PDB file of N, CA and C in Angstrom:
ATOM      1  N   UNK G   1     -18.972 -95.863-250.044  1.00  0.00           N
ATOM      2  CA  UNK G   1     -20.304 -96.327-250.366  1.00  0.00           C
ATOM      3  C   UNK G   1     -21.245 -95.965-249.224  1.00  0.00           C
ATOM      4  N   UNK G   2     -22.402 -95.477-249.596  1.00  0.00           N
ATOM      5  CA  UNK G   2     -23.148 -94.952-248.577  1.00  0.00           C
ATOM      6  C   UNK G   2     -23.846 -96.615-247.817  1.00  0.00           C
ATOM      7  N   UNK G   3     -24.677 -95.998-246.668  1.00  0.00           N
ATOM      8  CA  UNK G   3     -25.643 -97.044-246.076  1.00  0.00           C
ATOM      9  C   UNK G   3     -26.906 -97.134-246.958  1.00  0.00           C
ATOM     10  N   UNK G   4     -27.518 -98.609-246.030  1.00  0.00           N
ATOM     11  CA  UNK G   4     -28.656 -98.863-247.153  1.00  0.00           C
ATOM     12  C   UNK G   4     -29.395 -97.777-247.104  1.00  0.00           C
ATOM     13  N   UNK G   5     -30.477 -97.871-247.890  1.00  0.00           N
ATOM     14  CA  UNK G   5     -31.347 -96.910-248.042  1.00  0.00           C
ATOM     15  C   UNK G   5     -32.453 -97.283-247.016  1.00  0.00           C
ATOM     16  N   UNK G   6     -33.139 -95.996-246.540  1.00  0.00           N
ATOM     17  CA  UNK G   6     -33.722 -95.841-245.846  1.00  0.00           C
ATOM     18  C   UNK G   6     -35.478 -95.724-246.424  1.00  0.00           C
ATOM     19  N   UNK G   7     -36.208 -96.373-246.233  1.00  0.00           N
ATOM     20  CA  UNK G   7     -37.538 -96.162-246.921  1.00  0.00           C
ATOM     21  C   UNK G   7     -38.515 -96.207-245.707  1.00  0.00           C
ATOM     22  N   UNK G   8     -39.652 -94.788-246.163  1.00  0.00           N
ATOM     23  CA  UNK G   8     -40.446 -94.861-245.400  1.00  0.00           C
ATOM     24  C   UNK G   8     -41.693 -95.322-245.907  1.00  0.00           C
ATOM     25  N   UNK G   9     -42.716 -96.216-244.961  1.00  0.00           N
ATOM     26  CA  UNK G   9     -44.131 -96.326-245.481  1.00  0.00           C
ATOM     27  C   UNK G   9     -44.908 -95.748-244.525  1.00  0.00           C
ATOM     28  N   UNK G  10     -46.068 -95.314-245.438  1.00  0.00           N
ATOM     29  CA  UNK G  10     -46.910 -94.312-244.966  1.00  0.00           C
ATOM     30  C   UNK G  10     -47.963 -95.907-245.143  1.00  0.00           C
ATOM     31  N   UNK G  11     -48.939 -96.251-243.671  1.00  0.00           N
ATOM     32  CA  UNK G  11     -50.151 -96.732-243.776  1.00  0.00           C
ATOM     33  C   UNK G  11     -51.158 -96.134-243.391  1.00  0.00           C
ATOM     34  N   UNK G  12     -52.154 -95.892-244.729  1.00  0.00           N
ATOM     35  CA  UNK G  12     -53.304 -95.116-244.594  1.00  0.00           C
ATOM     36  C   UNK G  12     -54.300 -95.454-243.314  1.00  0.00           C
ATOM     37  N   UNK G  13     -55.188 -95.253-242.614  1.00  0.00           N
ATOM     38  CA  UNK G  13     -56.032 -95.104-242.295  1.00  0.00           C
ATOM     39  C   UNK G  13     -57.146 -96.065-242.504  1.00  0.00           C
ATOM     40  N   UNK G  14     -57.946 -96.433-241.931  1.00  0.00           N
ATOM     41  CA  UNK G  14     -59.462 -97.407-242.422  1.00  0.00           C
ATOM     42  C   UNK G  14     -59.709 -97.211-243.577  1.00  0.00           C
ATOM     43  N   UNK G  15     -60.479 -95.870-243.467  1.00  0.00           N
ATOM     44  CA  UNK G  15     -61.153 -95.181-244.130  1.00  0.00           C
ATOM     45  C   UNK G  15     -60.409 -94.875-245.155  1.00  0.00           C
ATOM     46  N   UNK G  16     -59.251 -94.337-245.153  1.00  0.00           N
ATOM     47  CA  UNK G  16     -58.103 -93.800-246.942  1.00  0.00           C
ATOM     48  C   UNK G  16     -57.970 -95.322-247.158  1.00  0.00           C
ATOM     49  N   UNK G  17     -57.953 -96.120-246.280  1.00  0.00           N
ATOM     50  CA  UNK G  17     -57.363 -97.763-247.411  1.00  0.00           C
ATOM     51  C   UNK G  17     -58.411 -98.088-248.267  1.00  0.00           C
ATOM     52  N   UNK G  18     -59.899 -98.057-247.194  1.00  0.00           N
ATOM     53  CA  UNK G  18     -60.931 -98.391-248.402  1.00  0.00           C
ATOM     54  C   UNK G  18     -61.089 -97.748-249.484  1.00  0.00           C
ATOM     55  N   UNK G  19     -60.764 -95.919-249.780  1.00  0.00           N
ATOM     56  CA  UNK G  19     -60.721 -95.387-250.639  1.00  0.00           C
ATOM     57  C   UNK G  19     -59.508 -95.954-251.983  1.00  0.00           C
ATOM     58  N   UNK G  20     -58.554 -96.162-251.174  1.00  0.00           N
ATOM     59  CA  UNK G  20     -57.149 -96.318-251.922  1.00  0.00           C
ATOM     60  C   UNK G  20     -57.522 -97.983-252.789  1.00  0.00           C
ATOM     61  N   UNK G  21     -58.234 -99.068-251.597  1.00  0.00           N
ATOM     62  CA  UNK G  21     -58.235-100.373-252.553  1.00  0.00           C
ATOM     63  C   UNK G  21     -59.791 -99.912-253.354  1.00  0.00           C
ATOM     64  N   UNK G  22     -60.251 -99.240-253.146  1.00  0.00           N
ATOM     65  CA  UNK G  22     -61.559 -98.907-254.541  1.00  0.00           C
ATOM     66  C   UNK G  22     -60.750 -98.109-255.747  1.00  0.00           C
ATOM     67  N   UNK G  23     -60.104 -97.318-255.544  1.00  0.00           N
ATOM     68  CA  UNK G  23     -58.785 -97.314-256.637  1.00  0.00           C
ATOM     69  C   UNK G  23     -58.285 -98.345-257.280  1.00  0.00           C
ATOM     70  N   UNK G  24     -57.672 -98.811-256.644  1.00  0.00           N
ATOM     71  CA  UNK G  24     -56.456 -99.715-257.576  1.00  0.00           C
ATOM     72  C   UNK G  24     -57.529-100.755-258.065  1.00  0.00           C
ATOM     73  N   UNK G  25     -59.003-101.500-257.282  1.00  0.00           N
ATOM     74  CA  UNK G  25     -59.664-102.112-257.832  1.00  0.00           C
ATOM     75  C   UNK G  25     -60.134-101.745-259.199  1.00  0.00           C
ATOM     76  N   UNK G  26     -60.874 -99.981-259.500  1.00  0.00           N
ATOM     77  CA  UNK G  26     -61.156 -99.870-260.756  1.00  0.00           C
ATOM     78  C   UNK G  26     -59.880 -99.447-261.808  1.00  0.00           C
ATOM     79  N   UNK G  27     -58.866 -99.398-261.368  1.00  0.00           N
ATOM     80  CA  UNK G  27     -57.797 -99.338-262.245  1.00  0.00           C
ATOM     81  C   UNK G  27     -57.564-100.443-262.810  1.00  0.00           C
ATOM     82  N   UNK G  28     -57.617-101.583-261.858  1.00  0.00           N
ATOM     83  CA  UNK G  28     -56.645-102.851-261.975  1.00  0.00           C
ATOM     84  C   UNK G  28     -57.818-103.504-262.929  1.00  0.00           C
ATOM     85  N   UNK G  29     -58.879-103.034-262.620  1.00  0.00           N
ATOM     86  CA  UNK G  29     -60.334-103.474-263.772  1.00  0.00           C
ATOM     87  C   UNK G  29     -60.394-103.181-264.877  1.00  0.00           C
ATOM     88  N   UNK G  30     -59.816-102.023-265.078  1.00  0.00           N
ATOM     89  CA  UNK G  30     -59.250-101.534-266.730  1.00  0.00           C
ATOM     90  C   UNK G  30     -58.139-101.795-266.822  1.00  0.00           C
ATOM     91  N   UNK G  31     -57.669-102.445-266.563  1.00  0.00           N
ATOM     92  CA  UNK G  31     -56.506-102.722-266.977  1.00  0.00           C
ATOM     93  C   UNK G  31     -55.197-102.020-267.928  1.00  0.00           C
ATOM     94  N   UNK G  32     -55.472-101.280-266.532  1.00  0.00           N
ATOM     95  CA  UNK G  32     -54.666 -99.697-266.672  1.00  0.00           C
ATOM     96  C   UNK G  32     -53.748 -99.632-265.310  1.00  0.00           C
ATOM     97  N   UNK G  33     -52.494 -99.426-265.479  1.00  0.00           N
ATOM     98  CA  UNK G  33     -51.712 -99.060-264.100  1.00  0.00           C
ATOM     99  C   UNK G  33     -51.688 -98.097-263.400  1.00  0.00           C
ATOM    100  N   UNK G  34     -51.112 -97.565-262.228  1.00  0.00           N
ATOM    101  CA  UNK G  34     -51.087 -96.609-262.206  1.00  0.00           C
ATOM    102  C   UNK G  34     -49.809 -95.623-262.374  1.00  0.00           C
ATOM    103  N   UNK G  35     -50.035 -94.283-262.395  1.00  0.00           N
ATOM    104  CA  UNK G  35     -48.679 -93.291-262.876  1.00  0.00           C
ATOM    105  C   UNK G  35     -48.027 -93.421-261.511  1.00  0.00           C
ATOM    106  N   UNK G  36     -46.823 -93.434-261.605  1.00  0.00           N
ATOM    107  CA  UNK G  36     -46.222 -93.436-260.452  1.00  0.00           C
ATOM    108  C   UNK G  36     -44.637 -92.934-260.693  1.00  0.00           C
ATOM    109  N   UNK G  37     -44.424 -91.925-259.166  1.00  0.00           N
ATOM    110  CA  UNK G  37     -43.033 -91.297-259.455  1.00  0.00           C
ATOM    111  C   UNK G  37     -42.261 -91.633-258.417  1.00  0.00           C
ATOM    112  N   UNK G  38     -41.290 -92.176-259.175  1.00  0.00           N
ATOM    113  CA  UNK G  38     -40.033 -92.722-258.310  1.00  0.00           C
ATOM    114  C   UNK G  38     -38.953 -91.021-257.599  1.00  0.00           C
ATOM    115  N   UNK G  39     -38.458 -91.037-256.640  1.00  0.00           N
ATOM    116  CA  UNK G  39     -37.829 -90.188-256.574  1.00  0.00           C
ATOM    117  C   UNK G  39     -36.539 -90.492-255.310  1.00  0.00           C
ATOM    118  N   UNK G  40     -35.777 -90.751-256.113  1.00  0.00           N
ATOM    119  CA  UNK G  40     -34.220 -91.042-255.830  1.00  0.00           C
ATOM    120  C   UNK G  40     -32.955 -90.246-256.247  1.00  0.00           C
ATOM    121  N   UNK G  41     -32.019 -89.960-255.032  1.00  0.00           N
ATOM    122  CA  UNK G  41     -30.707 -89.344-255.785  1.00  0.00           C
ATOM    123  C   UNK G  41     -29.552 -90.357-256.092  1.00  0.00           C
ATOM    124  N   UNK G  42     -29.801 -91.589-256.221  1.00  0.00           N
ATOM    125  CA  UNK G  42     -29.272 -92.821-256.414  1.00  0.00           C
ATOM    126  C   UNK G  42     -29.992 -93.660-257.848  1.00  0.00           C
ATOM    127  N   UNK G  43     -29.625 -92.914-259.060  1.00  0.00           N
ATOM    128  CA  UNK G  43     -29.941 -93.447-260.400  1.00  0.00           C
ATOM    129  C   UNK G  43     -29.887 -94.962-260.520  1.00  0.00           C
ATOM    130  N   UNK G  44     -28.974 -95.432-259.860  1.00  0.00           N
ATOM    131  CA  UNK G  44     -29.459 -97.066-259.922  1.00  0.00           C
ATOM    132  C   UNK G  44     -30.359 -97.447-259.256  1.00  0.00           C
ATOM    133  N   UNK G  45     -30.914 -96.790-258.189  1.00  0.00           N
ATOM    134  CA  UNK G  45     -31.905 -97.651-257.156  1.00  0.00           C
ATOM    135  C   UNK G  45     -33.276 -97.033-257.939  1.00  0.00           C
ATOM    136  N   UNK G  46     -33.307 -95.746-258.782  1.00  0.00           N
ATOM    137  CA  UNK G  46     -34.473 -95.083-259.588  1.00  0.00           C
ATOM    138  C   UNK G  46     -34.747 -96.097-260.615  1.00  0.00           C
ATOM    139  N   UNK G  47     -33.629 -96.998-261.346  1.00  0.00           N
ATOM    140  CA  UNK G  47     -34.115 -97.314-262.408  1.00  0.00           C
ATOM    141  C   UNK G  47     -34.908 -99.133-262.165  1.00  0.00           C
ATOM    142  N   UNK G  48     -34.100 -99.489-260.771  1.00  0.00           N
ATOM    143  CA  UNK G  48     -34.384-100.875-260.608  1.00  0.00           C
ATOM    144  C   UNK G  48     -36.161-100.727-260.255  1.00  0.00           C
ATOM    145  N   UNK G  49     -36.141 -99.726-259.069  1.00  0.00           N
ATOM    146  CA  UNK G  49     -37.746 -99.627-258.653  1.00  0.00           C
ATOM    147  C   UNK G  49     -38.588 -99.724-259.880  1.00  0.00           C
ATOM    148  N   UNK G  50     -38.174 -98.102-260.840  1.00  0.00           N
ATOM    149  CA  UNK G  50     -39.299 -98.043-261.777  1.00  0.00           C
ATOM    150  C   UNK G  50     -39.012 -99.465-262.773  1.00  0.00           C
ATOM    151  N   UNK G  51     -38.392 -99.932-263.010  1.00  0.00           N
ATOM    152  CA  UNK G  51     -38.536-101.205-263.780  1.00  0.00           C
ATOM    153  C   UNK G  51     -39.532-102.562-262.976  1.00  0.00           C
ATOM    154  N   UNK G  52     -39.156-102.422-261.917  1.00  0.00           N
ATOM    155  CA  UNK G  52     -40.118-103.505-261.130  1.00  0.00           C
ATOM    156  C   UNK G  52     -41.337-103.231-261.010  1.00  0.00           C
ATOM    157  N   UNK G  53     -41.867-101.441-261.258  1.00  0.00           N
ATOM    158  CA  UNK G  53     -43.170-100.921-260.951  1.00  0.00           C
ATOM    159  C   UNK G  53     -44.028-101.305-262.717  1.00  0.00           C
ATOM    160  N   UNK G  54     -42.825-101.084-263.374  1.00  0.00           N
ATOM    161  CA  UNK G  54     -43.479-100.933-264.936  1.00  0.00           C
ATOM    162  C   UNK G  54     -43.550-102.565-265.404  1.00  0.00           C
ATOM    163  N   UNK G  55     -42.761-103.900-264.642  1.00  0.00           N
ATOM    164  CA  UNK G  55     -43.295-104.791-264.993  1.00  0.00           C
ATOM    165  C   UNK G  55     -44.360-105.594-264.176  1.00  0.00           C
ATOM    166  N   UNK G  56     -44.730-104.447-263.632  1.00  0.00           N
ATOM    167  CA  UNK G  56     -46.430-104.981-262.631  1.00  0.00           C
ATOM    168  C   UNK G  56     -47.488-104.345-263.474  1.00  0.00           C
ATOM    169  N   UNK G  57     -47.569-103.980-264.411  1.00  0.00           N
ATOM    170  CA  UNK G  57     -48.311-102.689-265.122  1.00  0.00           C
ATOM    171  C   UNK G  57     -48.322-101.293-265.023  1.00  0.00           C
ATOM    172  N   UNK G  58     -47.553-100.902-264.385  1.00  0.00           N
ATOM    173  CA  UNK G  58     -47.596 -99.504-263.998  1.00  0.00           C
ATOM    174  C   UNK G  58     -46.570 -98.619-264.541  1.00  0.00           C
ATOM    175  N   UNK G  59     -46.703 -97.245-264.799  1.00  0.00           N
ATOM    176  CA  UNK G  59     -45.947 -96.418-265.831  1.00  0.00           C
ATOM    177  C   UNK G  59     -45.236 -95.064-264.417  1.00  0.00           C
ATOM    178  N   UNK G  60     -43.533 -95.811-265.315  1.00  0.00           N
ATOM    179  CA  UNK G  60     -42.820 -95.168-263.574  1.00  0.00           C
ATOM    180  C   UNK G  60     -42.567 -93.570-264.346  1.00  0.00           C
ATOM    181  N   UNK G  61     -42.105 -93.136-263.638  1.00  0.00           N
ATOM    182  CA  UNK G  61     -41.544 -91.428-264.002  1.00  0.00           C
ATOM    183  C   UNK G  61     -40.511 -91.426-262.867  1.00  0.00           C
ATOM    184  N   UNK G  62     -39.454 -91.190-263.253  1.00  0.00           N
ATOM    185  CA  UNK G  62     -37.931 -90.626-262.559  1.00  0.00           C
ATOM    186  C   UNK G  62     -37.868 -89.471-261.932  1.00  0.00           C
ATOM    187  N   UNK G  63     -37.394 -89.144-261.332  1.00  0.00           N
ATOM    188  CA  UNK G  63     -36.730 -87.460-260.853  1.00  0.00           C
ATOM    189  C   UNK G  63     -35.978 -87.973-259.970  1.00  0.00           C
ATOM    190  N   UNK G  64     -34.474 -86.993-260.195  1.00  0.00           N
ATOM    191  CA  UNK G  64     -33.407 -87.438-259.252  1.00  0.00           C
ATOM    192  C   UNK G  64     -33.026 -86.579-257.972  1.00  0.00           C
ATOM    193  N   UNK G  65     -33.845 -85.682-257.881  1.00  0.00           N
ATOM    194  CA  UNK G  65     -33.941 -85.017-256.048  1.00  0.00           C
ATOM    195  C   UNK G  65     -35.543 -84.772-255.810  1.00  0.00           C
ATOM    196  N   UNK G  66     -35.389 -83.913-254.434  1.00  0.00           N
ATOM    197  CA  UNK G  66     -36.778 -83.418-254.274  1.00  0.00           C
ATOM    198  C   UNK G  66     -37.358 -82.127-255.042  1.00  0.00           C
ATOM    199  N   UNK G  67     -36.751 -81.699-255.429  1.00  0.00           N
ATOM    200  CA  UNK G  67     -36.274 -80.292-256.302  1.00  0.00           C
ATOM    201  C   UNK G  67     -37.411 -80.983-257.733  1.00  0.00           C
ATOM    202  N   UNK G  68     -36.455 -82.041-258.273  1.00  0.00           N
ATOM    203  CA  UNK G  68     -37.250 -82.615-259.359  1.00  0.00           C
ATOM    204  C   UNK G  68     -38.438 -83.265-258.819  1.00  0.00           C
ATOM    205  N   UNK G  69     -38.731 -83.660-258.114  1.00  0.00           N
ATOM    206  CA  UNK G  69     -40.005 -84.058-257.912  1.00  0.00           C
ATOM    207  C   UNK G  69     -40.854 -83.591-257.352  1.00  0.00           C
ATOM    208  N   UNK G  70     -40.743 -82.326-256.940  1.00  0.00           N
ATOM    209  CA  UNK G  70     -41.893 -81.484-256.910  1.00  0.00           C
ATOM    210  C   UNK G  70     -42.259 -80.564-258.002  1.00  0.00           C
ATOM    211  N   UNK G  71     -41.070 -80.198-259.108  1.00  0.00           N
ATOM    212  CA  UNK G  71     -41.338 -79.901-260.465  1.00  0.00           C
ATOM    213  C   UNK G  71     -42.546 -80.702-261.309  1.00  0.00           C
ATOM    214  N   UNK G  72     -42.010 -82.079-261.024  1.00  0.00           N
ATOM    215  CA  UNK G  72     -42.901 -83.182-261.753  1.00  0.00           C
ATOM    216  C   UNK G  72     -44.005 -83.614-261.131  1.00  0.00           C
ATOM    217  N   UNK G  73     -43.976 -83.346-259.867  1.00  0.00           N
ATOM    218  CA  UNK G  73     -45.660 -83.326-259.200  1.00  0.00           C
ATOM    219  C   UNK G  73     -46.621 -82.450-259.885  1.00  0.00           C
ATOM    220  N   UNK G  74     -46.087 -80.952-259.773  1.00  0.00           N
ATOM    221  CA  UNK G  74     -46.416 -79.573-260.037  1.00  0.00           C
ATOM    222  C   UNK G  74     -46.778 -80.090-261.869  1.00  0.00           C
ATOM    223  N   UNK G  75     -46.192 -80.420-262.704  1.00  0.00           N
ATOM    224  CA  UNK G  75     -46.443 -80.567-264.205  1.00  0.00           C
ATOM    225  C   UNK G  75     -47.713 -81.345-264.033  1.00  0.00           C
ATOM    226  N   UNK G  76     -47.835 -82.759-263.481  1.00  0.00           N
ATOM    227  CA  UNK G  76     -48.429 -83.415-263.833  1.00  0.00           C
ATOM    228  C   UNK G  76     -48.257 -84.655-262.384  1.00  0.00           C
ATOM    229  N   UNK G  77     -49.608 -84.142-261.800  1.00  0.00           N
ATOM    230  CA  UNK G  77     -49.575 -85.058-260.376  1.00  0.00           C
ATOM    231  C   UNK G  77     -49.946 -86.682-260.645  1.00  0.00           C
ATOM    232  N   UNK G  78     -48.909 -87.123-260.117  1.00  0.00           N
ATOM    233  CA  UNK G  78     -48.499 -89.274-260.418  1.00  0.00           C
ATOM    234  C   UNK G  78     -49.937 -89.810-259.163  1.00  0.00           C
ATOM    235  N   UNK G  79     -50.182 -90.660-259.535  1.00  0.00           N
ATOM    236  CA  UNK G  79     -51.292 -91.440-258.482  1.00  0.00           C
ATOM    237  C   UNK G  79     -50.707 -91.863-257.124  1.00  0.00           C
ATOM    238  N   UNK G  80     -49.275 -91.984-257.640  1.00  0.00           N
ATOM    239  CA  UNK G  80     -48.682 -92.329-256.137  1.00  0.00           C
ATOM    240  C   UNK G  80     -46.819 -91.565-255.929  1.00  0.00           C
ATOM    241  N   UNK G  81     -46.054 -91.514-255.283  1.00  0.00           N
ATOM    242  CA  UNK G  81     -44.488 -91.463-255.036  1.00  0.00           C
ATOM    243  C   UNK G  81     -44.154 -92.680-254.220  1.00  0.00           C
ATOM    244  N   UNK G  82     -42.806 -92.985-255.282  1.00  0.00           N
ATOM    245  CA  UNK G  82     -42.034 -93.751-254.262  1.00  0.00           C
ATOM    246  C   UNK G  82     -40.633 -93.032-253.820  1.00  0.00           C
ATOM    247  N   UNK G  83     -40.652 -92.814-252.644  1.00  0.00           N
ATOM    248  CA  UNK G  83     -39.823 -91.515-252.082  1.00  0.00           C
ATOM    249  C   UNK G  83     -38.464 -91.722-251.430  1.00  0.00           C
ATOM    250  N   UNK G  84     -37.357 -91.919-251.848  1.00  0.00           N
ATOM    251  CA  UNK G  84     -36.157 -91.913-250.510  1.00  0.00           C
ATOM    252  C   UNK G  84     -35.804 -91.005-250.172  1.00  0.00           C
ATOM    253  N   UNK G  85     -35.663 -90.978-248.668  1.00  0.00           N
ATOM    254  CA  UNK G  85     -36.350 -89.777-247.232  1.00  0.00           C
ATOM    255  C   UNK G  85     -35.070 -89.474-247.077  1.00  0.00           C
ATOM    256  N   UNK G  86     -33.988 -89.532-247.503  1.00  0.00           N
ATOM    257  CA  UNK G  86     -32.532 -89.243-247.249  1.00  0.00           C
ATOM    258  C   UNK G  86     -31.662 -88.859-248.501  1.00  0.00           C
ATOM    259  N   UNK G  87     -32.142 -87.464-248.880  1.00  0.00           N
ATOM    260  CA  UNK G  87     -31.433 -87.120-249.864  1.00  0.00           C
ATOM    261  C   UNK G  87     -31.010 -85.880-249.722  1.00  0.00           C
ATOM    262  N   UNK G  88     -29.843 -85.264-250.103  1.00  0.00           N
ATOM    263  CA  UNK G  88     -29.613 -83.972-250.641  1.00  0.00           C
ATOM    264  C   UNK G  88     -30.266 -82.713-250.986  1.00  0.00           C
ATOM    265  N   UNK G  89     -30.150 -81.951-250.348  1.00  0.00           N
ATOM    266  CA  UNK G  89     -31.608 -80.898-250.503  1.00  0.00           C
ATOM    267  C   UNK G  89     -32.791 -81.395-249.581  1.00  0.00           C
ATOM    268  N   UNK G  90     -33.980 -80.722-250.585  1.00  0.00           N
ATOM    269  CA  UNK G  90     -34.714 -81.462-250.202  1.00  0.00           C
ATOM    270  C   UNK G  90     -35.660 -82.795-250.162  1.00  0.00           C
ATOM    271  N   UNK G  91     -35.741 -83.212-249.109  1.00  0.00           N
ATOM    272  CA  UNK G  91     -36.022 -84.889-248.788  1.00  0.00           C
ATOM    273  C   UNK G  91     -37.423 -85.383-248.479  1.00  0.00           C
TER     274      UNK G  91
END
């Protein structure tokens, strides 16, 4: 069994937070979520996140390396990633 997982957070800046909470404010005002892509090579830890993201309002999307999730960036760019930094390939 591997170690826990490793997660990184990125904290924006002054200036990108005020941009980022004027986001989620007019989202969260329409009452609309946001797209968001999970990206894990650990299918159980992909499905628990996006289930916890999709019962906050928000619509998750899967990919199980970095490979897939830069495919699925490239199709159709998500408002946000939730990323584990320790995977196979690329990370």
């Amino acid at each position: 069994m591997a170690g826990p997982a490793k997660i990184l957070l990125v904290i924006p800046t002054y200036n990108e937070a005020g941009n980022i909470e004027r986001l989620l404010r007019e989202v969260l005002a329409q009452g609309l979520g946001l797209d968001i892509l999970v990206i894990d090579d650990h299918p159980e830890v992909a499905l628990v996140v996006a289930d916890a993201l999709e019962s906050e309002g928000h619509q998750a999307f899967v990919a199980g390396s970095g490979e897939e999730g830069l495919q699925a960036i490239e199709q159709s760019p998500p408002d946000a990633v939730f990323l584990d930094v320790v995977m196979p390939g690329i990370d």
